[in-house]
Amino acid sequence: MADLRRYRTIVSDSALWADFRIRDGDVVISTPAKCGTTWMQMLCGLLILDTADFGRPLTELSPWLDAVTFDTAAILAELESQQHRRFVKTHTPLDGLPFEAGVTYVCVARDPRDAMLSFENAVANMHPDAVASAGLPPEVSQPPSPDPLERFWLWAEADFAPESATFGVTLANLVHHVRTFWERRDDPRVALFHYADLKADLPGQLRRLATALSIEASPRRIDHLAAAATFDRMRERADELAPGVDANLWRNNKDFFRSGTSGKWLDLLDPAAIERYTRRVAELAPPELAEWLHTGWSGRR
């Protein structure tokens, strides 16, 4: 772990990976916040367990290993006891994770503007009692400014910071996270997905995931499993599938799956602001990555 970059925020610390005993076949789901983490956990669970009936909350099957707001010893013990193929959640980029043979590393990207607005909705939905019980400062559930455009530019123009006194959710951090996967996308251990592609063709993307995980499934089975992972179906099961349900993290579990829509930033940014944002992205990512990050494969010309 000494040669890995350390990522630390008020809710996570990548150093906690040091005590995790990796097994062949493990799946590490590493995504920026609000880019489809729970969705990918659901898809991995469907394929690995070959059922939509998990019998327990998804967050127990696929815990957030390096979260400091949970009992790390209990999480490690739970993972050690699991007999099925393990699939573990993290928001740590690839350069902060042990990169081992026999492990599949899955990342999901999303248009950063959609991720930013989705994160704001999630923060607004956090229950104050859960924030207090986790030992987090009350201001984490409050926006830093009442002006949404000002908040957008604070997010967009902040510097990259692997260690942050807040959640560490900025445009620079998001782009860096995806870039650590993008630069190793030809490695057979890496599987890179995009939120827009999952929305456009969920069965097709589930088939891609099955291939990445070396899981055989018939087209009929893929269609059946994909039907359990639509946004509406997952929202119906929010009490089982939303992260943090065991800690009563949300005011409303269903509101964690608020809408799943894209493009709401168009109501916030005028053409001049979009141009300014585009220039900022160009400072953070090469052109090919920048285009893919905002469109996925299905939306590229």
Short mmCIF file of C-alpha atoms in Angstrom, two decimals:
data_model
loop_
_atom_site.label_atom_id
_atom_site.label_comp_id
_atom_site.label_asym_id
_atom_site.label_seq_id
_atom_site.Cartn_x
_atom_site.Cartn_y
_atom_site.Cartn_z
CA MET A 1 0.00 0.00 0.00
CA ALA A 2 3.02 2.27 0.41
CA ASP A 3 3.22 3.08 -3.29
CA LEU A 4 -0.50 3.85 -3.59
CA ARG A 5 -1.93 7.34 -3.45
CA ARG A 6 -3.95 7.85 -0.31
CA TYR A 7 -7.46 9.25 -0.60
CA ARG A 8 -9.11 10.54 2.53
CA THR A 9 -12.31 12.52 3.14
CA ILE A 10 -14.64 12.98 6.09
CA VAL A 11 -16.40 9.74 5.08
CA SER A 12 -13.66 7.51 3.66
CA ASP A 13 -10.00 6.54 3.87
CA SER A 14 -8.32 4.37 1.26
CA ALA A 15 -5.75 3.20 3.83
CA LEU A 16 -8.45 0.83 5.13
CA TRP A 17 -7.80 -1.42 2.11
CA ALA A 18 -4.56 -2.53 3.77
CA ASP A 19 -6.38 -5.06 6.00
CA PHE A 20 -8.55 -6.56 3.26
CA ARG A 21 -7.49 -10.05 2.17
CA ILE A 22 -8.10 -10.18 -1.56
CA ARG A 23 -9.29 -13.37 -3.23
CA ASP A 24 -9.21 -14.46 -6.84
CA GLY A 25 -12.51 -13.55 -8.43
CA ASP A 26 -13.15 -10.49 -6.28
CA VAL A 27 -14.92 -7.59 -7.99
CA VAL A 28 -14.06 -4.05 -6.94
CA ILE A 29 -16.68 -1.47 -7.92
CA SER A 30 -14.89 1.88 -7.93
CA THR A 31 -16.92 4.88 -9.02
CA PRO A 32 -17.08 8.61 -8.41
CA ALA A 33 -20.01 9.52 -6.18
CA LYS A 34 -23.44 9.61 -7.84
CA CYS A 35 -22.24 8.03 -11.08
CA GLY A 36 -24.15 4.75 -10.77
CA THR A 37 -22.45 2.97 -7.86
CA THR A 38 -25.58 1.32 -6.48
CA TRP A 39 -26.75 0.48 -9.99
CA MET A 40 -23.49 -1.35 -10.72
CA GLN A 41 -23.61 -3.12 -7.35
CA MET A 42 -27.10 -4.32 -8.28
CA LEU A 43 -25.95 -5.55 -11.69
CA CYS A 44 -22.99 -7.41 -10.21
CA GLY A 45 -25.23 -8.95 -7.56
CA LEU A 46 -27.75 -10.13 -10.15
CA LEU A 47 -25.06 -11.86 -12.19
CA ILE A 48 -23.02 -13.28 -9.33
CA LEU A 49 -25.98 -14.58 -7.28
CA ASP A 50 -28.13 -15.31 -10.35
CA THR A 51 -31.22 -14.00 -8.62
CA ALA A 52 -32.99 -10.73 -7.94
CA ASP A 53 -33.97 -11.89 -4.45
CA PHE A 54 -30.92 -11.16 -2.34
CA GLY A 55 -32.59 -11.84 0.99
CA ARG A 56 -30.71 -9.00 2.70
CA PRO A 57 -29.85 -5.36 2.01
CA LEU A 58 -27.52 -4.78 -0.93
CA THR A 59 -25.21 -2.72 1.27
CA GLU A 60 -24.55 -5.82 3.41
CA LEU A 61 -23.77 -7.99 0.40
CA SER A 62 -21.56 -5.31 -1.15
CA PRO A 63 -20.25 -3.07 1.63
CA TRP A 64 -18.37 0.19 1.25
CA LEU A 65 -15.05 -1.15 2.49
CA ASP A 66 -13.16 2.09 3.11
CA ALA A 67 -15.96 4.13 4.67
CA VAL A 68 -14.93 5.56 8.04
CA THR A 69 -18.54 6.06 9.15
CA PHE A 70 -19.05 2.30 9.50
CA ASP A 71 -17.44 -0.41 11.63
CA THR A 72 -14.45 -1.44 9.52
CA ALA A 73 -13.76 -4.58 11.55
CA ALA A 74 -17.35 -5.72 11.04
CA ILE A 75 -17.16 -5.04 7.31
CA LEU A 76 -13.93 -7.03 6.96
CA ALA A 77 -15.39 -9.90 8.97
CA GLU A 78 -18.51 -9.91 6.81
CA LEU A 79 -16.46 -10.00 3.61
CA GLU A 80 -14.21 -12.74 4.99
CA SER A 81 -17.27 -14.86 5.80
CA GLN A 82 -18.85 -14.56 2.36
CA GLN A 83 -18.71 -17.76 0.34
CA HIS A 84 -20.04 -16.34 -2.90
CA ARG A 85 -17.92 -14.24 -5.23
CA ARG A 86 -17.42 -10.91 -3.49
CA PHE A 87 -18.23 -7.52 -4.99
CA VAL A 88 -17.03 -4.56 -2.98
CA LYS A 89 -17.88 -0.87 -3.19
CA THR A 90 -15.42 2.01 -3.02
CA HIS A 91 -15.12 5.61 -4.18
CA THR A 92 -11.31 5.34 -4.29
CA PRO A 93 -9.72 5.82 -7.74
CA LEU A 94 -7.66 3.02 -9.26
CA ASP A 95 -4.32 4.55 -8.31
CA GLY A 96 -5.31 4.24 -4.64
CA LEU A 97 -6.33 0.57 -4.79
CA PRO A 98 -4.28 -2.63 -4.65
CA PHE A 99 -4.25 -3.72 -8.31
CA GLU A 100 -4.08 -7.50 -8.15
CA ALA A 101 -4.24 -10.41 -10.56
CA GLY A 102 -7.53 -12.30 -10.51
CA VAL A 103 -9.55 -9.22 -9.53
CA THR A 104 -11.94 -7.30 -11.79
CA TYR A 105 -12.07 -3.52 -11.31
CA VAL A 106 -15.32 -1.95 -12.50
CA CYS A 107 -15.83 1.78 -12.93
CA VAL A 108 -18.92 3.72 -14.00
CA ALA A 109 -18.62 7.26 -15.36
CA ARG A 110 -21.34 9.85 -15.84
CA ASP A 111 -21.67 13.33 -17.29
CA PRO A 112 -20.06 15.26 -14.40
CA ARG A 113 -22.76 17.94 -14.46
CA ASP A 114 -25.44 15.33 -13.85
CA ALA A 115 -23.36 13.76 -11.09
CA MET A 116 -22.95 17.13 -9.38
CA LEU A 117 -26.68 17.85 -9.34
CA SER A 118 -27.44 14.31 -8.21
CA PHE A 119 -24.98 14.68 -5.33
CA GLU A 120 -26.69 17.89 -4.23
CA ASN A 121 -30.03 16.07 -4.17
CA ALA A 122 -28.49 13.27 -2.12
CA VAL A 123 -27.03 15.68 0.44
CA ALA A 124 -30.40 17.40 0.78
CA ASN A 125 -31.97 13.99 1.46
CA MET A 126 -29.55 13.08 4.27
CA HIS A 127 -31.30 12.71 7.61
CA PRO A 128 -29.87 15.10 10.24
CA ASP A 129 -30.00 12.37 12.91
CA ALA A 130 -27.88 10.05 10.75
CA VAL A 131 -25.37 12.84 10.11
CA ALA A 132 -25.07 13.45 13.84
CA SER A 133 -24.77 9.76 14.76
CA ALA A 134 -21.98 9.31 12.22
CA GLY A 135 -20.05 12.11 13.87
CA LEU A 136 -20.17 14.33 10.79
CA PRO A 137 -20.44 18.10 11.14
CA PRO A 138 -24.03 19.31 10.59
CA GLU A 139 -22.92 21.58 7.75
CA VAL A 140 -22.29 18.58 5.47
CA SER A 141 -26.02 18.43 4.82
CA GLN A 142 -26.20 22.15 4.03
CA PRO A 143 -25.20 23.75 0.70
CA PRO A 144 -22.17 26.09 0.89
CA SER A 145 -24.11 28.81 -0.94
CA PRO A 146 -27.81 29.46 -1.59
CA ASP A 147 -26.96 30.27 -5.22
CA PRO A 148 -26.92 27.04 -7.31
CA LEU A 149 -24.73 28.60 -10.01
CA GLU A 150 -22.18 29.71 -7.44
CA ARG A 151 -22.16 26.18 -6.03
CA PHE A 152 -21.62 24.82 -9.53
CA TRP A 153 -18.51 26.95 -10.09
CA LEU A 154 -17.13 26.11 -6.67
CA TRP A 155 -17.43 22.46 -7.69
CA ALA A 156 -16.14 22.95 -11.24
CA GLU A 157 -13.12 25.10 -10.48
CA ALA A 158 -11.81 23.49 -7.29
CA ASP A 159 -8.36 21.93 -7.53
CA PHE A 160 -7.81 18.18 -7.45
CA ALA A 161 -7.48 17.11 -3.81
CA PRO A 162 -6.93 13.45 -2.84
CA GLU A 163 -7.36 14.46 0.79
CA SER A 164 -10.33 16.68 1.61
CA ALA A 165 -12.05 17.95 4.74
CA THR A 166 -15.39 17.48 2.98
CA PHE A 167 -16.76 14.74 0.72
CA GLY A 168 -14.07 15.35 -1.92
CA VAL A 169 -16.70 15.68 -4.64
CA THR A 170 -15.37 18.09 -7.28
CA LEU A 171 -15.09 18.07 -11.04
CA ALA A 172 -11.30 17.66 -10.82
CA ASN A 173 -11.61 14.67 -8.50
CA LEU A 174 -14.29 13.05 -10.66
CA VAL A 175 -12.28 13.44 -13.86
CA HIS A 176 -9.15 12.15 -12.16
CA HIS A 177 -11.04 9.11 -10.86
CA VAL A 178 -12.32 8.17 -14.30
CA ARG A 179 -8.95 8.93 -15.88
CA THR A 180 -7.22 6.34 -13.66
CA PHE A 181 -9.46 3.73 -15.29
CA TRP A 182 -9.43 5.25 -18.77
CA GLU A 183 -5.65 5.02 -18.94
CA ARG A 184 -5.82 1.30 -18.10
CA ARG A 185 -8.97 0.50 -20.05
CA ASP A 186 -7.14 -2.07 -22.21
CA ASP A 187 -6.10 -4.10 -19.17
CA PRO A 188 -8.31 -7.23 -18.96
CA ARG A 189 -8.81 -6.58 -15.25
CA VAL A 190 -10.52 -3.24 -15.97
CA ALA A 191 -14.15 -2.83 -17.04
CA LEU A 192 -15.26 0.73 -17.80
CA PHE A 193 -18.95 1.60 -18.12
CA HIS A 194 -20.95 4.76 -18.65
CA TYR A 195 -24.24 5.78 -17.05
CA ALA A 196 -25.64 6.91 -20.41
CA ASP A 197 -24.96 3.51 -21.96
CA LEU A 198 -26.66 1.74 -19.04
CA LYS A 199 -29.71 3.92 -19.62
CA ALA A 200 -29.66 3.40 -23.39
CA ASP A 201 -29.29 -0.40 -23.38
CA LEU A 202 -29.36 -2.02 -19.95
CA PRO A 203 -29.52 -5.65 -21.22
CA GLY A 204 -26.62 -5.00 -23.59
CA GLN A 205 -24.51 -3.46 -20.83
CA LEU A 206 -25.39 -6.28 -18.45
CA ARG A 207 -24.15 -8.68 -21.13
CA ARG A 208 -20.92 -6.67 -21.33
CA LEU A 209 -20.55 -6.94 -17.57
CA ALA A 210 -21.17 -10.70 -17.67
CA THR A 211 -18.36 -11.02 -20.22
CA ALA A 212 -16.03 -8.90 -18.06
CA LEU A 213 -16.80 -11.13 -15.07
CA SER A 214 -16.55 -14.37 -17.12
CA ILE A 215 -20.13 -15.27 -16.24
CA GLU A 216 -22.17 -17.21 -18.77
CA ALA A 217 -25.81 -16.21 -19.11
CA SER A 218 -28.30 -16.80 -21.89
CA PRO A 219 -29.90 -13.82 -23.66
CA ARG A 220 -33.20 -14.75 -21.99
CA ARG A 221 -31.55 -14.78 -18.55
CA ILE A 222 -29.87 -11.45 -19.21
CA ASP A 223 -33.19 -9.88 -20.15
CA HIS A 224 -34.82 -11.30 -17.02
CA LEU A 225 -32.09 -10.01 -14.71
CA ALA A 226 -31.92 -6.62 -16.43
CA ALA A 227 -35.65 -6.13 -15.81
CA ALA A 228 -34.91 -6.24 -12.07
CA ALA A 229 -32.39 -3.41 -12.39
CA THR A 230 -34.44 -0.74 -14.11
CA PHE A 231 -34.64 2.56 -12.27
CA ASP A 232 -38.32 2.11 -11.41
CA ARG A 233 -37.82 -1.43 -10.10
CA MET A 234 -34.89 -0.40 -7.94
CA ARG A 235 -36.81 2.59 -6.59
CA GLU A 236 -39.65 0.25 -5.59
CA ARG A 237 -37.09 -1.72 -3.55
CA ALA A 238 -35.36 1.32 -2.07
CA ASP A 239 -35.56 -0.05 1.48
CA GLU A 240 -33.42 -3.01 0.35
CA LEU A 241 -31.16 -1.37 -2.19
CA ALA A 242 -30.37 2.20 -1.11
CA PRO A 243 -27.00 2.56 0.63
CA GLY A 244 -27.12 3.52 4.27
CA VAL A 245 -30.57 2.06 4.93
CA ASP A 246 -29.15 0.19 7.93
CA ALA A 247 -28.07 3.55 9.40
CA ASN A 248 -31.30 5.37 8.46
CA LEU A 249 -29.17 7.71 6.38
CA TRP A 250 -31.95 9.16 4.25
CA ARG A 251 -35.03 11.21 4.98
CA ASN A 252 -36.69 9.07 2.31
CA ASN A 253 -35.03 5.95 0.88
CA LYS A 254 -36.95 6.23 -2.38
CA ASP A 255 -35.61 9.74 -2.89
CA PHE A 256 -32.11 8.26 -3.10
CA PHE A 257 -33.36 7.04 -6.48
CA ARG A 258 -34.70 10.49 -7.21
CA SER A 259 -35.20 10.47 -10.96
CA GLY A 260 -32.25 8.93 -12.81
CA THR A 261 -32.62 11.55 -15.52
CA SER A 262 -29.86 13.43 -17.31
CA GLY A 263 -29.47 16.95 -18.64
CA LYS A 264 -31.04 18.94 -15.81
CA TRP A 265 -27.93 21.11 -15.82
CA LEU A 266 -29.32 22.69 -19.01
CA ASP A 267 -31.68 24.65 -16.78
CA LEU A 268 -28.69 26.03 -14.86
CA LEU A 269 -26.05 26.76 -17.50
CA ASP A 270 -26.45 29.21 -20.38
CA PRO A 271 -24.27 28.91 -23.52
CA ALA A 272 -21.52 31.10 -22.05
CA ALA A 273 -21.42 29.00 -18.89
CA ILE A 274 -21.29 25.78 -20.92
CA GLU A 275 -18.33 27.17 -22.86
CA ARG A 276 -16.59 28.10 -19.62
CA TYR A 277 -17.26 24.62 -18.25
CA THR A 278 -15.92 23.01 -21.45
CA ARG A 279 -12.67 24.96 -21.11
CA ARG A 280 -12.34 23.75 -17.53
CA VAL A 281 -12.81 20.11 -18.56
CA ALA A 282 -10.14 20.55 -21.25
CA GLU A 283 -7.70 21.46 -18.49
CA LEU A 284 -8.42 18.16 -16.75
CA ALA A 285 -8.80 15.54 -19.49
CA PRO A 286 -7.55 14.78 -22.99
CA PRO A 287 -10.14 15.34 -25.77
CA GLU A 288 -11.10 11.69 -26.29
CA LEU A 289 -11.73 11.11 -22.59
CA ALA A 290 -13.60 14.42 -22.27
CA GLU A 291 -15.94 13.46 -25.11
CA TRP A 292 -16.57 9.96 -23.78
CA LEU A 293 -17.10 11.24 -20.24
CA HIS A 294 -20.00 13.39 -21.42
CA THR A 295 -21.57 10.96 -23.90
CA GLY A 296 -20.54 7.38 -23.29
CA TRP A 297 -20.06 5.05 -26.20
CA SER A 298 -23.70 5.17 -27.32
CA GLY A 299 -23.70 8.95 -27.71
CA ARG A 300 -20.45 9.35 -29.64
CA ARG A 301 -20.57 10.43 -33.22
#
